[in-house]
Amino acid sequence: QRTGADPLGRLGGAALRAHRYTRGEAHSALTCAEQLLQIAQQEQDPDFLLHASLALGISHYMCGAPAVAREYCEQVIALYTPQHQHTQALFYGYDPKVLALEFSALSHWLLGCPDQAREKSQAALIAARELSHLYSVIAALTLTSWVAVFRYEESEIADLLTEATHLCTEHR
């Protein structure tokens, strides 16, 4: 269903945000994420609200607003239910809780909370492994390695990236 506030439709808006994000157009991606939140609120769709909140968390992080990013990521973690393990990962290609934990970790790091950053990134890795969702596991390994880089944990960096590389090679 398309409305004046949503000329592309939900999926088109989500795809446009992802496109802008991957092109490095952080502020444009943030604008798209804000529109996704409006749609989710208007439609009162809890699944889409979860996705829109994650999009806002990631977009705020990329725009240099880690405190706001952390708030949205924590909202995703709070909204997440076991039913999301299947619907969201299959539909969007990733598990929202895993990415919310990772971007919360990165935001904690930027806000001067290294222990919380490590705790969140480890929780993301555990959640991804429990799901056995390949993309989420690889994303968690990669983003957890960022926190390990920030913390100068050389052996952990090597272990995480070796595992990620192995999974990528194995699954092509």
Coordinates of C-alpha atoms in Angstrom, one line a residue:
Q1 CA 0.0 0.0 0.0
R2 CA 1.4 3.4 -1.0
T3 CA 0.6 6.7 0.6
G4 CA 1.7 10.3 0.1
A5 CA 4.2 9.9 2.9
D6 CA 5.4 6.6 1.4
P7 CA 5.5 6.9 -2.4
L8 CA 7.8 3.8 -2.8
G9 CA 5.9 1.6 -0.4
R10 CA 7.4 -0.1 2.7
L11 CA 9.7 -2.4 0.8
G12 CA 10.8 0.3 -1.7
G13 CA 11.6 2.6 1.2
A14 CA 13.5 -0.1 3.1
A15 CA 15.5 -0.9 -0.1
L16 CA 16.2 2.8 -0.8
R17 CA 17.5 3.2 2.8
A18 CA 19.8 0.1 2.4
H19 CA 21.0 1.4 -1.0
R20 CA 21.8 4.8 0.4
Y21 CA 23.5 3.2 3.5
T22 CA 25.8 1.0 1.3
R23 CA 26.7 3.9 -0.9
G24 CA 27.9 5.8 2.2
E25 CA 25.1 8.4 2.0
A26 CA 24.5 8.3 5.8
H27 CA 22.4 11.4 6.1
S28 CA 20.2 10.4 3.2
A29 CA 19.8 6.9 4.7
L30 CA 18.9 8.5 8.0
T31 CA 16.1 10.5 6.3
C32 CA 14.8 7.2 4.7
A33 CA 14.9 5.5 8.1
E34 CA 12.9 8.3 9.7
Q35 CA 10.3 7.8 7.0
L36 CA 10.3 4.1 7.7
L37 CA 9.6 4.8 11.4
Q38 CA 6.6 7.0 10.4
I39 CA 5.2 4.3 8.3
A40 CA 5.6 1.7 11.0
Q41 CA 3.9 3.9 13.5
Q42 CA 1.0 4.8 11.2
E43 CA 0.5 1.1 10.4
Q44 CA 1.1 0.0 14.0
D45 CA 3.1 -2.9 12.6
P46 CA 5.4 -4.2 15.4
D47 CA 7.6 -6.2 12.9
F48 CA 8.2 -3.2 10.7
L49 CA 8.7 -1.0 13.8
L50 CA 11.5 -3.3 14.8
H51 CA 13.1 -3.0 11.3
A52 CA 12.6 0.8 11.3
S53 CA 14.1 1.2 14.7
L54 CA 17.2 -0.8 13.7
A55 CA 17.5 1.3 10.5
L56 CA 17.5 4.4 12.7
G57 CA 20.0 3.0 15.1
I58 CA 22.5 2.1 12.3
S59 CA 21.8 5.4 10.5
H60 CA 22.4 7.5 13.6
Y61 CA 25.6 5.6 14.3
M62 CA 26.8 6.2 10.8
C63 CA 25.9 9.9 11.1
G64 CA 28.0 10.3 14.3
A65 CA 25.3 10.2 16.9
P66 CA 26.2 7.2 19.0
A67 CA 24.0 8.1 22.0
V68 CA 20.9 8.2 19.8
A69 CA 22.0 5.1 17.9
R70 CA 22.4 3.2 21.2
E71 CA 18.8 4.2 22.2
Y72 CA 17.3 2.9 19.0
C73 CA 19.4 -0.3 19.2
E74 CA 18.3 -0.9 22.8
Q75 CA 14.7 -0.4 21.7
V76 CA 15.2 -3.1 19.1
I77 CA 16.6 -5.5 21.7
A78 CA 13.6 -4.7 23.9
L79 CA 11.0 -5.2 21.1
Y80 CA 12.6 -8.4 19.9
T81 CA 10.7 -11.7 20.4
P82 CA 11.5 -15.3 19.5
Q83 CA 9.1 -15.0 16.5
H84 CA 11.4 -12.4 15.0
Q85 CA 14.2 -15.0 14.8
H86 CA 12.6 -16.4 11.7
T87 CA 10.5 -13.7 10.1
Q88 CA 13.0 -10.9 10.2
A89 CA 16.1 -12.9 9.2
L90 CA 14.3 -14.5 6.3
F91 CA 12.7 -11.3 5.1
Y92 CA 15.5 -8.8 5.6
G93 CA 18.5 -11.2 5.4
Y94 CA 19.8 -10.6 8.9
D95 CA 18.6 -11.0 12.5
P96 CA 17.7 -7.6 13.9
K97 CA 18.7 -8.5 17.5
V98 CA 22.2 -9.4 16.4
L99 CA 22.8 -6.2 14.5
A100 CA 21.2 -4.1 17.2
L101 CA 23.6 -5.7 19.8
E102 CA 26.5 -5.0 17.5
F103 CA 25.7 -1.4 16.8
S104 CA 24.9 -0.9 20.5
A105 CA 28.4 -2.2 21.2
L106 CA 30.0 0.1 18.7
S107 CA 28.0 3.0 20.2
H108 CA 29.1 2.1 23.7
W109 CA 32.7 2.1 22.5
L110 CA 32.3 5.6 21.1
L111 CA 30.6 6.8 24.3
G112 CA 33.6 5.6 26.4
C113 CA 32.2 2.4 27.7
P114 CA 34.6 -0.3 26.5
D115 CA 33.4 -3.1 28.9
Q116 CA 29.8 -2.6 27.8
A117 CA 31.0 -2.6 24.2
R118 CA 32.6 -6.0 24.6
E119 CA 29.7 -7.3 26.6
K120 CA 27.2 -6.3 23.8
S121 CA 29.4 -7.6 21.0
Q122 CA 29.8 -11.0 22.8
A123 CA 26.1 -11.2 23.3
A124 CA 25.6 -10.6 19.6
L125 CA 28.0 -13.4 18.7
I126 CA 26.2 -15.8 21.0
A127 CA 22.8 -14.8 19.7
A128 CA 24.0 -15.3 16.1
R129 CA 25.5 -18.7 16.7
E130 CA 22.3 -19.8 18.5
L131 CA 20.3 -18.8 15.4
S132 CA 22.7 -20.6 13.0
H133 CA 21.8 -17.9 10.4
L134 CA 24.9 -17.6 8.2
Y135 CA 24.8 -13.9 7.4
S136 CA 24.0 -12.9 11.0
V137 CA 26.9 -15.1 12.2
I138 CA 29.4 -13.5 9.7
A139 CA 28.1 -10.0 10.5
A140 CA 28.5 -10.7 14.2
L141 CA 32.0 -12.1 13.8
T142 CA 33.1 -9.1 11.7
L143 CA 31.5 -6.4 13.9
T144 CA 32.8 -8.2 17.1
S145 CA 36.3 -8.0 15.5
W146 CA 35.9 -4.3 15.3
V147 CA 35.4 -4.1 19.1
A148 CA 38.4 -6.4 19.5
V149 CA 40.5 -4.1 17.3
F150 CA 39.5 -1.1 19.4
R151 CA 40.4 -3.0 22.5
Y152 CA 43.8 -4.2 21.0
E153 CA 42.8 -7.9 21.5
E154 CA 45.0 -9.3 18.8
S155 CA 44.4 -13.0 19.3
E156 CA 40.7 -12.5 19.4
I157 CA 40.8 -10.4 16.2
A158 CA 42.6 -13.2 14.5
D159 CA 40.2 -15.9 15.8
L160 CA 37.1 -13.9 14.8
L161 CA 38.3 -13.0 11.3
T162 CA 39.7 -16.5 10.6
E163 CA 36.3 -18.0 11.5
A164 CA 34.5 -15.4 9.3
T165 CA 36.8 -16.1 6.4
H166 CA 36.4 -19.8 6.8
L167 CA 32.6 -19.5 6.7
C168 CA 32.7 -17.2 3.7
T169 CA 34.9 -19.5 1.8
E170 CA 32.9 -22.6 2.8
H171 CA 29.6 -21.1 1.7
R172 CA 31.0 -19.1 -1.2

